[in-house]
Short mmCIF file of C-alpha atoms in Angstrom, two decimals:
data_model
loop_
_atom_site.label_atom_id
_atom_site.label_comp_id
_atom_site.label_asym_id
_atom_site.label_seq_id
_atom_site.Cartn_x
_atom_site.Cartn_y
_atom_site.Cartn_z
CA UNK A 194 15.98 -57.09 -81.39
CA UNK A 195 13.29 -58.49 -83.36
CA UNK A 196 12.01 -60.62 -80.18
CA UNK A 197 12.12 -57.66 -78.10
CA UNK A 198 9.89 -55.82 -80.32
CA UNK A 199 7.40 -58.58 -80.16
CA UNK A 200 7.41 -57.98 -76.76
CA UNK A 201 6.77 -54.71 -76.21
CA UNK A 202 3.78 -54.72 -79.11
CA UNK A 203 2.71 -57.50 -76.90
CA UNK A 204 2.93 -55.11 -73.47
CA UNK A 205 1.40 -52.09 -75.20
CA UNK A 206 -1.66 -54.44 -76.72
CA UNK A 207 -2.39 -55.88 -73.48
CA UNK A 208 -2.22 -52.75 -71.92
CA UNK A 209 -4.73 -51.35 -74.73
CA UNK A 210 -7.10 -53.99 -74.03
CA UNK A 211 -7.04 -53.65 -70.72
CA UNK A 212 -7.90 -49.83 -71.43
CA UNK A 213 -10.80 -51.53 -73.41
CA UNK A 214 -12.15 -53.99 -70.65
CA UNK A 215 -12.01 -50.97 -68.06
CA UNK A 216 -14.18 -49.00 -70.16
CA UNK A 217 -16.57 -51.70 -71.11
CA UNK A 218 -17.22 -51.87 -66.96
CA UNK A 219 -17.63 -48.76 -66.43
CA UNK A 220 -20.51 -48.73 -69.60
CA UNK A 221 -23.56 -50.28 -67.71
CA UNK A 222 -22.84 -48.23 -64.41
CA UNK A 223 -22.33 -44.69 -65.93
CA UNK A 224 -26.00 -45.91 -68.43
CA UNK A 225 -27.40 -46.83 -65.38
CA UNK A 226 -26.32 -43.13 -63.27
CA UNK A 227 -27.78 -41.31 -66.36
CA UNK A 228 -30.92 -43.32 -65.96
CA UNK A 229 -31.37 -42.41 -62.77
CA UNK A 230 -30.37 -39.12 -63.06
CA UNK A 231 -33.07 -38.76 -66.29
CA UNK A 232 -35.91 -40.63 -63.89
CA UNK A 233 -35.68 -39.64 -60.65
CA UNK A 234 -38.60 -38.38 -59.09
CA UNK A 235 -38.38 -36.42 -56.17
CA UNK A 236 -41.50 -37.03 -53.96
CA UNK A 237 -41.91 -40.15 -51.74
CA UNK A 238 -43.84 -42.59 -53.08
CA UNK A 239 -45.89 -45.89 -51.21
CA UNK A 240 -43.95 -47.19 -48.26
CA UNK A 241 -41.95 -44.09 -48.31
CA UNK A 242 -45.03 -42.32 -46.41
CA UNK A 243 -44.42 -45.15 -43.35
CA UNK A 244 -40.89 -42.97 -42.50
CA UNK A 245 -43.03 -40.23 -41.87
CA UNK A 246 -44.13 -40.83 -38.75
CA UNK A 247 -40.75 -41.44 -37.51
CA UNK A 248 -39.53 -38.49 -39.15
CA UNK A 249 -42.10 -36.30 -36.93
CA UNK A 250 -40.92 -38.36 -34.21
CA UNK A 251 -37.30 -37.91 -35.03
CA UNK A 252 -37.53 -34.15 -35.20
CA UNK A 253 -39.37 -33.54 -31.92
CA UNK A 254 -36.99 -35.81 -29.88
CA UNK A 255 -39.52 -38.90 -29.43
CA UNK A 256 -38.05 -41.52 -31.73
CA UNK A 257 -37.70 -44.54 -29.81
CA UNK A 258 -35.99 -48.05 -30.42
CA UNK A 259 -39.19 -49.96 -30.25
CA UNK A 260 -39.87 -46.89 -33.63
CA UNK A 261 -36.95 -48.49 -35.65
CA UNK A 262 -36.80 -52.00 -34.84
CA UNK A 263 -40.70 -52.77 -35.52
CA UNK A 264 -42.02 -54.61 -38.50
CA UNK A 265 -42.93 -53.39 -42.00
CA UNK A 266 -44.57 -56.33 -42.96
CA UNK A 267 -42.26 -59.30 -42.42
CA UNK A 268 -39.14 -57.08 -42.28
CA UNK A 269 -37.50 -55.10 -39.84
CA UNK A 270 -35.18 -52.38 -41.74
CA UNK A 271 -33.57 -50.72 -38.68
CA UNK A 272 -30.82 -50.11 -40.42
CA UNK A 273 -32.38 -48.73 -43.62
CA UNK A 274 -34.99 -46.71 -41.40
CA UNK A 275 -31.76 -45.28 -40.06
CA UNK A 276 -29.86 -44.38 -42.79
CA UNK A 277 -33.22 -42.92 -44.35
CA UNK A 278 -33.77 -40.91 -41.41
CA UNK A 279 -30.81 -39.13 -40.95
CA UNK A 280 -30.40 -38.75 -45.19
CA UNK A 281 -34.03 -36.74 -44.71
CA UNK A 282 -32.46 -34.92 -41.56
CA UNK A 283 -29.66 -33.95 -43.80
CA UNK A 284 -31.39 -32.96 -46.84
CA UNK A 285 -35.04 -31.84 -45.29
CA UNK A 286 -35.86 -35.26 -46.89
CA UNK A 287 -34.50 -35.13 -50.69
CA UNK A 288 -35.58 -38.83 -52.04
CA UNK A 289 -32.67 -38.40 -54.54
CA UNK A 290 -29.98 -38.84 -52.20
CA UNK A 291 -31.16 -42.25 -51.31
CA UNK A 292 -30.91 -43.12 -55.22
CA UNK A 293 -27.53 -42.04 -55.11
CA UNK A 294 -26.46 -44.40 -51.80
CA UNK A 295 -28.44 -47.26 -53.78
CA UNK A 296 -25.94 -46.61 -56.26
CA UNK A 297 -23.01 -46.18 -54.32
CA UNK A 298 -23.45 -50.17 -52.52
CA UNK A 299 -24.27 -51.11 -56.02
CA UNK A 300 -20.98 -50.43 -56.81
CA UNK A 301 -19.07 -51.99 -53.47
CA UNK A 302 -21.61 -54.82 -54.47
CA UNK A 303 -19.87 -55.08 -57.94
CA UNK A 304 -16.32 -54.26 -56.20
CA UNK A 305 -16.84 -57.01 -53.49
CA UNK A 306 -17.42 -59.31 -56.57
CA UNK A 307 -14.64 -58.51 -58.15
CA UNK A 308 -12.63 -58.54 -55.47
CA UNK A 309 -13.94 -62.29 -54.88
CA UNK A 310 -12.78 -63.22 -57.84
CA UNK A 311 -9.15 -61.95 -58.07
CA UNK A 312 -8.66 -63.88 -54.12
CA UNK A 313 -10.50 -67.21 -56.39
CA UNK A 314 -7.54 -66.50 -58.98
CA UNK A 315 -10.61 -66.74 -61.62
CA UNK A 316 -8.76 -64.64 -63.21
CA UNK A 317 -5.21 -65.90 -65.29
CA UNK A 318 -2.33 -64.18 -64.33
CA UNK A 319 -1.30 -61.38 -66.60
CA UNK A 320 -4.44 -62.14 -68.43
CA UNK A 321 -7.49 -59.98 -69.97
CA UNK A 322 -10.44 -60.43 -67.60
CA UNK A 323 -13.53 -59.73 -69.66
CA UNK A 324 -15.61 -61.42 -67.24
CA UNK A 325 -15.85 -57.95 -65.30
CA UNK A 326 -17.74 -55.77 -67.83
CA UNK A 327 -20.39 -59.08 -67.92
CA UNK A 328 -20.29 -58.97 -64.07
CA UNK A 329 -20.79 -55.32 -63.96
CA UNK A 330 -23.72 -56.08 -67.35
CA UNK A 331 -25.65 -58.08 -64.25
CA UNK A 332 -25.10 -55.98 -61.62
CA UNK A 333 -25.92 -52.40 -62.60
CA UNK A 334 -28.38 -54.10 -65.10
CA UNK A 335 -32.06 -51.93 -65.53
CA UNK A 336 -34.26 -54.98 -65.45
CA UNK A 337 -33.93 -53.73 -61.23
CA UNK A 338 -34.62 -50.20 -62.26
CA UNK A 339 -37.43 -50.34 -58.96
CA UNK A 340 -34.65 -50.67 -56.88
CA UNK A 341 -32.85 -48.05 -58.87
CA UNK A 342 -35.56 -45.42 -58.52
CA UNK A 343 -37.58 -46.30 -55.12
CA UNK A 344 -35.28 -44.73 -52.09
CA UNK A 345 -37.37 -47.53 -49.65
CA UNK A 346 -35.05 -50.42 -51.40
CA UNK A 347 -32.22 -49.27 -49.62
CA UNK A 348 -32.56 -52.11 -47.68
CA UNK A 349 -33.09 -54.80 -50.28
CA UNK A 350 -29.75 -53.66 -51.89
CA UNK A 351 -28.08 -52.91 -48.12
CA UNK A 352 -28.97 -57.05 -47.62
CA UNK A 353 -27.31 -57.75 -50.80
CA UNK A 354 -24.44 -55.61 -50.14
CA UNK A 355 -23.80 -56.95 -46.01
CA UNK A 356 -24.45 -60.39 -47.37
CA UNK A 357 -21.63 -60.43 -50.03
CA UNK A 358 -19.48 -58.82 -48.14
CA UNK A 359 -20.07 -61.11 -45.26
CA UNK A 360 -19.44 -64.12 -47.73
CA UNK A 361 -16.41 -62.69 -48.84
CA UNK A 362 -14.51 -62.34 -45.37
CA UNK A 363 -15.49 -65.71 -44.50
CA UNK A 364 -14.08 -67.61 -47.70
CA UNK A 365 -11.01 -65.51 -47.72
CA UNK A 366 -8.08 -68.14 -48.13
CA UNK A 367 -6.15 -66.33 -45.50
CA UNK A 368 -8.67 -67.09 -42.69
CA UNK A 369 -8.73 -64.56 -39.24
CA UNK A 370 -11.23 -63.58 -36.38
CA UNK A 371 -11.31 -59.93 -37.48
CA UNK A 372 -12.93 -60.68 -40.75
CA UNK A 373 -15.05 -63.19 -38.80
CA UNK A 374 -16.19 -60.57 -36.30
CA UNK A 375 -16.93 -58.51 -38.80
CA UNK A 376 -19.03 -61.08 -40.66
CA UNK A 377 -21.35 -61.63 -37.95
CA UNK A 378 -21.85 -57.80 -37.90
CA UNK A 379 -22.44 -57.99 -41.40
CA UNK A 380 -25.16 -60.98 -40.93
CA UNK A 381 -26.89 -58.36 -38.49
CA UNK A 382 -27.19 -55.74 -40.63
CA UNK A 383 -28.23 -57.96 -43.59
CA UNK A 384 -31.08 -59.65 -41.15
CA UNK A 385 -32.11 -56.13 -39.93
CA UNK A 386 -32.42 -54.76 -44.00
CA UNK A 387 -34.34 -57.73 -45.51
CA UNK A 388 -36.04 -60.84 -44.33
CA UNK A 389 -33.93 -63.29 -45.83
CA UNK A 390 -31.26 -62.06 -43.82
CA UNK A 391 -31.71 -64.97 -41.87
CA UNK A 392 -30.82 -67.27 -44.69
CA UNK A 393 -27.10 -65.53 -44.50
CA UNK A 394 -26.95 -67.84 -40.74
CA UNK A 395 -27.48 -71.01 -43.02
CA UNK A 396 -24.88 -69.96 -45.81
CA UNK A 397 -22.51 -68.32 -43.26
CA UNK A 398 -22.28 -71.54 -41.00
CA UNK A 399 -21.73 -73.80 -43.96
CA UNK A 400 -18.98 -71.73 -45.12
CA UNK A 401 -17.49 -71.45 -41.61
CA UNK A 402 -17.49 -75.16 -41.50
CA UNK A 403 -15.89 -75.90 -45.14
CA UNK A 404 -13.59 -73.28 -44.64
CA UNK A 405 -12.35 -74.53 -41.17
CA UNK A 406 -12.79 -78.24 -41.74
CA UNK A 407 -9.21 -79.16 -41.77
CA UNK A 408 -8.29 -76.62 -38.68
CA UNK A 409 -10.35 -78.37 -35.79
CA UNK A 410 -9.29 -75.73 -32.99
CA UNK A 411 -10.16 -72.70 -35.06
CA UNK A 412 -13.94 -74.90 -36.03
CA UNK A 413 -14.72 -75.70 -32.56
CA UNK A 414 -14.52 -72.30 -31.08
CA UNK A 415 -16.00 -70.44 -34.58
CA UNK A 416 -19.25 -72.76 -35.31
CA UNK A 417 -20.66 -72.05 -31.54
CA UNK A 418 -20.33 -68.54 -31.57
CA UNK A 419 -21.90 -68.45 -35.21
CA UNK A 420 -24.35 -70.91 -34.24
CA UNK A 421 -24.96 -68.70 -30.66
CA UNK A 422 -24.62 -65.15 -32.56
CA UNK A 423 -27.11 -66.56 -35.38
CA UNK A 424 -29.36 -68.08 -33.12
CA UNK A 425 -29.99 -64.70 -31.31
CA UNK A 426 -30.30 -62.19 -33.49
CA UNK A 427 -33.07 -64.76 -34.90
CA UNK A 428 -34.67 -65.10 -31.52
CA UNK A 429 -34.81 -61.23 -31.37
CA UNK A 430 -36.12 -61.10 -35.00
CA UNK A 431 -39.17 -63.29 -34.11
CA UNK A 432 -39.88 -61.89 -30.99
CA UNK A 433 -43.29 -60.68 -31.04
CA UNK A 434 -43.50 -60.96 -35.17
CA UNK A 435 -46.80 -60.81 -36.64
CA UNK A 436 -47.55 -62.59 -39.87
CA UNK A 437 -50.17 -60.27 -41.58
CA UNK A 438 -53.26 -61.47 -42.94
CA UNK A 439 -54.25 -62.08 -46.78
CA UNK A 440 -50.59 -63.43 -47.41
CA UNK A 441 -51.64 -66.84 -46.96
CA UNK A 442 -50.98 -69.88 -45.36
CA UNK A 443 -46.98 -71.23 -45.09
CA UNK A 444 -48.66 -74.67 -46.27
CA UNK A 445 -49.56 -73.45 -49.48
CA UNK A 446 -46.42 -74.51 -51.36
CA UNK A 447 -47.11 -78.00 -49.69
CA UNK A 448 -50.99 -77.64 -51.70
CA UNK A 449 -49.62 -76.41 -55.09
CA UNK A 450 -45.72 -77.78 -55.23
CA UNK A 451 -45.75 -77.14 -59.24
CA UNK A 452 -46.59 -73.23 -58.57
CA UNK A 453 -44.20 -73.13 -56.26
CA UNK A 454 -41.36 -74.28 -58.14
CA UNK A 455 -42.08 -72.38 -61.02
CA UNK A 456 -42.60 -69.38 -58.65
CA UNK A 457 -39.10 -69.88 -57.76
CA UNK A 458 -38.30 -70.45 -61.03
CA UNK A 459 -40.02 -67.73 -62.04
CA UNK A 460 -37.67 -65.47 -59.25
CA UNK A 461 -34.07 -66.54 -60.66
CA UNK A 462 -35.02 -66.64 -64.30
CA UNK A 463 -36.08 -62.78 -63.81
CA UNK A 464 -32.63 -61.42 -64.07
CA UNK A 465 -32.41 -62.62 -67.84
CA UNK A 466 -35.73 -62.60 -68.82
CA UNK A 467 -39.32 -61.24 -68.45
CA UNK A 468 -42.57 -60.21 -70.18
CA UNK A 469 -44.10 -56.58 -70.28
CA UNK A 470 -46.97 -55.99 -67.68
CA UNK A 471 -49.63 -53.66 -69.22
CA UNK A 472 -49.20 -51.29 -66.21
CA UNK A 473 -45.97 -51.81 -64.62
CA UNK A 474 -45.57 -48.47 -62.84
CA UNK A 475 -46.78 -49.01 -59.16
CA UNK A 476 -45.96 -52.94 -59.02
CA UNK A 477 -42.95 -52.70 -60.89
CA UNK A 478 -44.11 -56.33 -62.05
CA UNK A 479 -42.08 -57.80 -65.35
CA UNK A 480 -44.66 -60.56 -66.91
CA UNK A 481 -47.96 -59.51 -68.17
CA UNK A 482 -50.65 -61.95 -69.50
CA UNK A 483 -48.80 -63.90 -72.26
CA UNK A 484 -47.75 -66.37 -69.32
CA UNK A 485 -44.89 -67.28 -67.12
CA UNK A 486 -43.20 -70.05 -68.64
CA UNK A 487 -40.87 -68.72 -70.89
CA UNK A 488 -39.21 -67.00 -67.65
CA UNK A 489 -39.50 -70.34 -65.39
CA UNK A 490 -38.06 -72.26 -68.48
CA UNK A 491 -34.68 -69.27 -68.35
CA UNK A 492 -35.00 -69.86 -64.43
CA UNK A 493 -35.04 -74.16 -64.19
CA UNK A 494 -32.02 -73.90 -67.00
CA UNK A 495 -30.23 -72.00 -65.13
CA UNK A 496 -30.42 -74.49 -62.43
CA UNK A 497 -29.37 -77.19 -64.32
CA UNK A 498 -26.35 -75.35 -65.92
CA UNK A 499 -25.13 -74.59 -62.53
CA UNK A 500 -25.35 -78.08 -61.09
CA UNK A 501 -23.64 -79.45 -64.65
CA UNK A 502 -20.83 -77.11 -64.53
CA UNK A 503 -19.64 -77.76 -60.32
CA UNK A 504 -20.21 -81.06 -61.17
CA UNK A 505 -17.93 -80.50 -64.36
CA UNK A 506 -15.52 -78.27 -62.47
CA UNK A 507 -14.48 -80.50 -59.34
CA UNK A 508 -14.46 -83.76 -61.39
CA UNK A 509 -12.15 -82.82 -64.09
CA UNK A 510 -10.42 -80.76 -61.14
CA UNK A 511 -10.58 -77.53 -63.23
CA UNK A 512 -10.94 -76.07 -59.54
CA UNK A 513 -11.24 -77.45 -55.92
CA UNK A 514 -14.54 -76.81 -53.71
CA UNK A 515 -12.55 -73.90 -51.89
CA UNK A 516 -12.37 -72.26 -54.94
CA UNK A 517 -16.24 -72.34 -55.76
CA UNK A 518 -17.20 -71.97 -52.13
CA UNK A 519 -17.80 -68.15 -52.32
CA UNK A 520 -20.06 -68.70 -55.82
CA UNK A 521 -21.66 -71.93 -54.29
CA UNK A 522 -22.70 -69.61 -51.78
CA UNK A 523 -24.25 -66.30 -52.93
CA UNK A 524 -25.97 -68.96 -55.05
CA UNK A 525 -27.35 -70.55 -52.18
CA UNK A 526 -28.40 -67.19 -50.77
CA UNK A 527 -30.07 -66.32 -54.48
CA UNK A 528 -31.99 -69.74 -55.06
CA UNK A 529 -33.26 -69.27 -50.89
CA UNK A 530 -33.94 -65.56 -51.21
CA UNK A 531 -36.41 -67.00 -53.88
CA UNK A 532 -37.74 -69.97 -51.78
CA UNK A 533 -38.72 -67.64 -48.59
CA UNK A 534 -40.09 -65.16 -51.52
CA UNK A 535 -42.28 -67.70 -52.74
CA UNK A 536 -43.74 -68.90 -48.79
CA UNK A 537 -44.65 -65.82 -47.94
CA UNK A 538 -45.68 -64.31 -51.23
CA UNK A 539 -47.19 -67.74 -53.12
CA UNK A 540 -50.91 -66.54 -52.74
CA UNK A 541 -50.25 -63.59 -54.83
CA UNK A 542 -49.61 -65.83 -57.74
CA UNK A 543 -46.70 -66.73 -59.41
CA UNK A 544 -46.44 -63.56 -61.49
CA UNK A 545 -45.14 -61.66 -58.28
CA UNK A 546 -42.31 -63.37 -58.60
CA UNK A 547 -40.82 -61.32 -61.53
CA UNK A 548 -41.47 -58.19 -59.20
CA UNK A 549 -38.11 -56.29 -60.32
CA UNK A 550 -37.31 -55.58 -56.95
CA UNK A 551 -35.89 -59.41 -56.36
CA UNK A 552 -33.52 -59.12 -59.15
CA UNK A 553 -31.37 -57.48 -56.58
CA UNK A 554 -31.36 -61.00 -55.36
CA UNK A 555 -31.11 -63.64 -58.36
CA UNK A 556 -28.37 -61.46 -59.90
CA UNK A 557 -26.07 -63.20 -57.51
CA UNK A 558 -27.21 -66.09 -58.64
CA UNK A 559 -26.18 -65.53 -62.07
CA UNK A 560 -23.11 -63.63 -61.37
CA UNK A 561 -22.06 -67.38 -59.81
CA UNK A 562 -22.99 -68.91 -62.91
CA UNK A 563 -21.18 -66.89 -65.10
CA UNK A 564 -17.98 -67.39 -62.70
CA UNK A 565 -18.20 -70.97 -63.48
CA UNK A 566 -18.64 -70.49 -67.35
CA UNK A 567 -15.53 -68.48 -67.53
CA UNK A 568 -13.85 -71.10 -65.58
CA UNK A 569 -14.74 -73.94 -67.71
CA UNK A 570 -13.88 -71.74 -70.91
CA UNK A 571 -10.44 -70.89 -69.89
CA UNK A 572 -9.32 -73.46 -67.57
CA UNK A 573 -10.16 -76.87 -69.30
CA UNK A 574 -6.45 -77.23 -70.66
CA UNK A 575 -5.47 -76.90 -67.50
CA UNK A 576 -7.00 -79.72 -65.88
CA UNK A 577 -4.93 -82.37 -64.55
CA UNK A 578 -7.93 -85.11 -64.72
CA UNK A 579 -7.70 -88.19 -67.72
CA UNK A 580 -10.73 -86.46 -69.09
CA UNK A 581 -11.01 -86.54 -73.31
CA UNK A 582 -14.07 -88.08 -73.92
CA UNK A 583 -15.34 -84.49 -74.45
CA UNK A 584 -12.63 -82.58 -76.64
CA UNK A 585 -11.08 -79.00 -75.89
CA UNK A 586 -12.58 -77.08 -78.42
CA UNK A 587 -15.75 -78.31 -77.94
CA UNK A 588 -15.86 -77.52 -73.74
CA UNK A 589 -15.00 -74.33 -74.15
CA UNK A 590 -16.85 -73.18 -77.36
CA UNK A 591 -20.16 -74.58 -75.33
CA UNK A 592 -18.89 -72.39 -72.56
CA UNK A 593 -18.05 -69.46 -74.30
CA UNK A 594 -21.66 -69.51 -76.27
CA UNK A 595 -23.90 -70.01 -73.05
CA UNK A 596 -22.04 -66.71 -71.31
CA UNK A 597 -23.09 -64.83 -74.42
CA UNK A 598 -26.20 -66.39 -74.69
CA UNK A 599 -26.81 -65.10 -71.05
CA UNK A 600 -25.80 -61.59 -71.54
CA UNK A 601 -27.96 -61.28 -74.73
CA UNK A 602 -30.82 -61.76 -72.27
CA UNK A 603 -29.72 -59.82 -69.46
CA UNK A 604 -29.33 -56.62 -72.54
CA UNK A 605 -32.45 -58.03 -74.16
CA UNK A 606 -34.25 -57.90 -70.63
CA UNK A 607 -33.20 -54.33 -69.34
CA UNK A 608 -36.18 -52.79 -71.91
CA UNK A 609 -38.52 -53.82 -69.63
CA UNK A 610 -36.57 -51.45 -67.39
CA UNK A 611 -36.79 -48.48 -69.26
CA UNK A 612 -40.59 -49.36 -70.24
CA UNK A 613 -40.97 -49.11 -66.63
CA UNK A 614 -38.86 -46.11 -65.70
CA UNK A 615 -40.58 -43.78 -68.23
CA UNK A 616 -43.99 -45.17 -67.00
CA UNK A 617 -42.99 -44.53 -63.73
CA UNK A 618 -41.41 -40.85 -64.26
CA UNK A 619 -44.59 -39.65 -66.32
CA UNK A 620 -47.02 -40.63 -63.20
CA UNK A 621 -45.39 -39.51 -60.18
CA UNK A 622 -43.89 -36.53 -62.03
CA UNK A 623 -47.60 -35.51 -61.97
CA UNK A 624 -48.33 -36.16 -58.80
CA UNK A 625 -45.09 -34.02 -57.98
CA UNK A 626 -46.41 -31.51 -60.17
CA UNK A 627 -49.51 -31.35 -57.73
CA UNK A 628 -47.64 -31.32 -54.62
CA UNK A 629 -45.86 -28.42 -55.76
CA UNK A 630 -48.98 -26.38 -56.19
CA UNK A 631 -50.13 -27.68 -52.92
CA UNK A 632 -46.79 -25.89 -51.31
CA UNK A 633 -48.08 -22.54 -52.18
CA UNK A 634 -51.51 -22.78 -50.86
CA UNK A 635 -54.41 -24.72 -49.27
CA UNK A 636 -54.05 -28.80 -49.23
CA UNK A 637 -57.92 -28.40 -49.81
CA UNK A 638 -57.52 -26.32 -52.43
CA UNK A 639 -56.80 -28.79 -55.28
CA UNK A 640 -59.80 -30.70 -56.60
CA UNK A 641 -57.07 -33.30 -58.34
CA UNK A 642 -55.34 -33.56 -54.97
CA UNK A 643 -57.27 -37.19 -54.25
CA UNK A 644 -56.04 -38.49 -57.93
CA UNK A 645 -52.15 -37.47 -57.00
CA UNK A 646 -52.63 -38.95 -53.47
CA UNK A 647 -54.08 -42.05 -54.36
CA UNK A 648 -51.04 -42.62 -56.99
CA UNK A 649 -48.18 -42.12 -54.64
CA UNK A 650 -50.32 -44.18 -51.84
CA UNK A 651 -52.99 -46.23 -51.60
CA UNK A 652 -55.05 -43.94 -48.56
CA UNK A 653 -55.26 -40.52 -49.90
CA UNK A 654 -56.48 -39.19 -46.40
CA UNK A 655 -53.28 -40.46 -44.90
CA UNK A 656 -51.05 -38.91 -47.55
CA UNK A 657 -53.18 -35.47 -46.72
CA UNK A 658 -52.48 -35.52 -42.85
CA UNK A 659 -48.50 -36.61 -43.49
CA UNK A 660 -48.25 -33.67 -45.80
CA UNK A 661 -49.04 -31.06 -43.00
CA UNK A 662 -45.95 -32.87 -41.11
CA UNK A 663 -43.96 -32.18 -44.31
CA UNK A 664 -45.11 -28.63 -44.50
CA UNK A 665 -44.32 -28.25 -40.42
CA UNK A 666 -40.95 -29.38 -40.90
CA UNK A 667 -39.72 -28.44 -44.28
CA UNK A 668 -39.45 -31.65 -45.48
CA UNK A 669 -39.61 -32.63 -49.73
CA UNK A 670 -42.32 -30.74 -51.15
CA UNK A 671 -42.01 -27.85 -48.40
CA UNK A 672 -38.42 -27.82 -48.55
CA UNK A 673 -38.25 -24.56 -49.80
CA UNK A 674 -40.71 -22.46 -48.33
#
């Protein structure tokens, strides 16, 4: 009787705890929602006043292909452009409702990873699994809040989104050409979001490969068509692409290596760390002028814990590569996300790298490393390997103290997200403020007009000739008149 007592207080704690961990996830995302929800600002803002155009287009029957698929500076968002399109068809162009389908692939991003983990078995069975309220600490974290505010990164967080999702199907242990097919479609939409897309080719193939190694048929028919699939939605990418001007030459990591490694430093270490800019609204820039290194210091660290703990991992056999191939690979994606970043973006200096926007992208990176952490703290008396040269206690303590160490930071950093959000929400709330008093009368009217424009974009006489399209067609501002 006694026995089955302890039992059931054992079934009822778990279950409590459980209760506990569920509500602990759910924290950062339901923070974050009030966040945006608090500030939102309902105007478009910098690239935003590019749609335009198409949205004139749109509404008088002339949108083309050629309209969508054409480059906004190295990218080509069709499917963003898309989705924003018909979102401002729907809602005579409410910015809001992007925010909220940011935050809805936030959380399949967070599901997917989740998700990933149960197939890995991260988790124990019948076990706790506080690793998803850290996972869901990263993912919904405000350090990003630029991606959380600006509708135009829809398609940084749609490339995130297609990309794990894509990673997913492939590494599933139960291997099948429907979740291949659909991981090539995935690798399209990623590639036509973001310009890195095309790094999901590399990753994809050399998960194809490890995945299929040992089933020779299956490899020789799926590598071609990824290799044949990738290769042309590349060639269709690049045809006639324009590299603009003032970004620099691609050699210039080759003529200052150091800056470029601590640029890409610089981009992972971002997600945990990150000094205040002075003016951090437009930019949405972390550092400011008390330097770099502390953040390429959290970024190179981060490196070498990664590298230590596969290494760690597959030698003591605490998990085969199969196991770590999703993680290895999101990683990959993060740490080449931030070595395009820096090609292209080098001759802005390495302070662009801490733009918040690419935390989108180094999250995953971290997300990996905390995967392997957990491992290491939780599996190490499991391992089947003659390993005691390092003891039990002292494995997983180190473990245990580096995840917490790492979501100190991430908490620590997500100030600089709220410094920026309120920064943000006082200066375009003006320039709404403007726009609304331009609705009821002349656009020459208002002799602050040029001060509003210039905020929201940087050629006021554009923003003026765009807003008589708005006021034609009913759109943000002139929604309601």
């Amino acid at each position: 009787m006694e026995m089955y007592h302890q039992v059931e207080m054992s079934v009822v704690k778990r279950k409590v705890m459980w209760v506990l961990c569920i509500l602990l996830s759910a924290l950062p995302a339901l923070f974050l929602a009030s966040l945006i929800i608090r500030y939102k600002v309902d105007i478009p803002v910098l690239d935003q006043w590019e749609l335009v155009p198409r949205l004139e287009k749109f509404y008088n029957g002339k949108l083309t292909f050629a309209d969508l698929w054409g480059q906004h500076n190295e990218h080509r968002p069709l499917f963003p452009l898309l989705i924003m399109l018909v979102l401002a068809r729907l809602t005579h162009w409410n910015t809001n409702c992007e925010l909220a389908v940011i935050f809805v692939m936030a959380v399949g991003i967070f599901l997917l990873l989740i998700y990933q983990m149960r197939l890995s078995r991260i988790f124990g069975p019948g076990t706790v699994n506080w690793l998803i309220p850290a996972i869901s600490l990263l993912v919904f974290s405000p350090c990003q809040m630029e991606n959380w505010l600006w509708g135009w990164q829809i398609q940084l967080v749609l490339n995130v989104f297609a990309v794990t999702a894509g990673i997913v199907l492939l590494a599933h242990p139960s291997w099948n050409w429907r979740r291949y097919t659909a991981a090539i479609l995935l690798g399209i939409i990623a590639m036509y979001s973001f310009a890195n897309g095309v790094l999901y080719w590399v990753v994809g193939l050399f998960v194809v490969w490890t995945m299929l190694r040992k089933d020779r048929p299956a490899l020789k028919t799926a590598v071609p068509i990824w290799i044949l699939t990738g290769g042309a939605t590349i060639a269709s990418y690049v045809y006639r692409f324009k590299r603009f001007e003032g970004y620099g030459p691609l050699t210039l990591p080759l003529q200052y290596p150091v800056e470029y490694l601590k640029y890409v430093s610089a981009f992972l270490g971002a997600t945990c760390t990150g000094l205040v800019d002075t003016n951090p609204v437009i930019a949405g820039l972390i550092p400011g002028e008390r330097g770099i290194l502390p953040v390429c210091a959290v970024g190179a660290a981060g490196v070498i814990l990664w590298v230590t703990s596969v290494v760690l991992l597959l030698r003591w056999r605490i998990a085969d590569f199969n196991t770590l191939l999703p993680y290895v690979a999101l990683s990959m994606y993060a740490l080449g996300s931030g070595m395009i970043a820096g090609l292209a973006r080098l001759a802005f200096g390495v302070n662009q790298a801490l733009s918040m926007r690419y935390v989108v992208f180094s999250t995953l990176f971290w997300v990996s490393l905390l995967a392997f952490l957990y491992l290491l703290a939780t599996r190490y008396e499991l391992s089947s390997a003659n390993h005691r040269k390092m003891s039990q206690r002292r494995v997983t303590l180190s473990a245990r103290i580096l995840i917490i160490v790492i979501l100190c930071l991430v908490i620590s950093n997500a100030r600089h997200g709220l410094q920026f959000a309120k920064g943000r929400h006082e200066a375009f709330s003006e320039a709404a403020e403007t726009f609304r008093l331009l609705e009821q009368g002349d656009l020459t009217a208002a002799n602050i007009r040029y001060t509003a424009f210039e905020l929201v974009y940087p050629e006021p006489e554009v923003v003026e000739k765009r807003l008589e399209v708005l006021r034609r067609y009913r759109l943000s501002v002139f929604r309601n008149m």
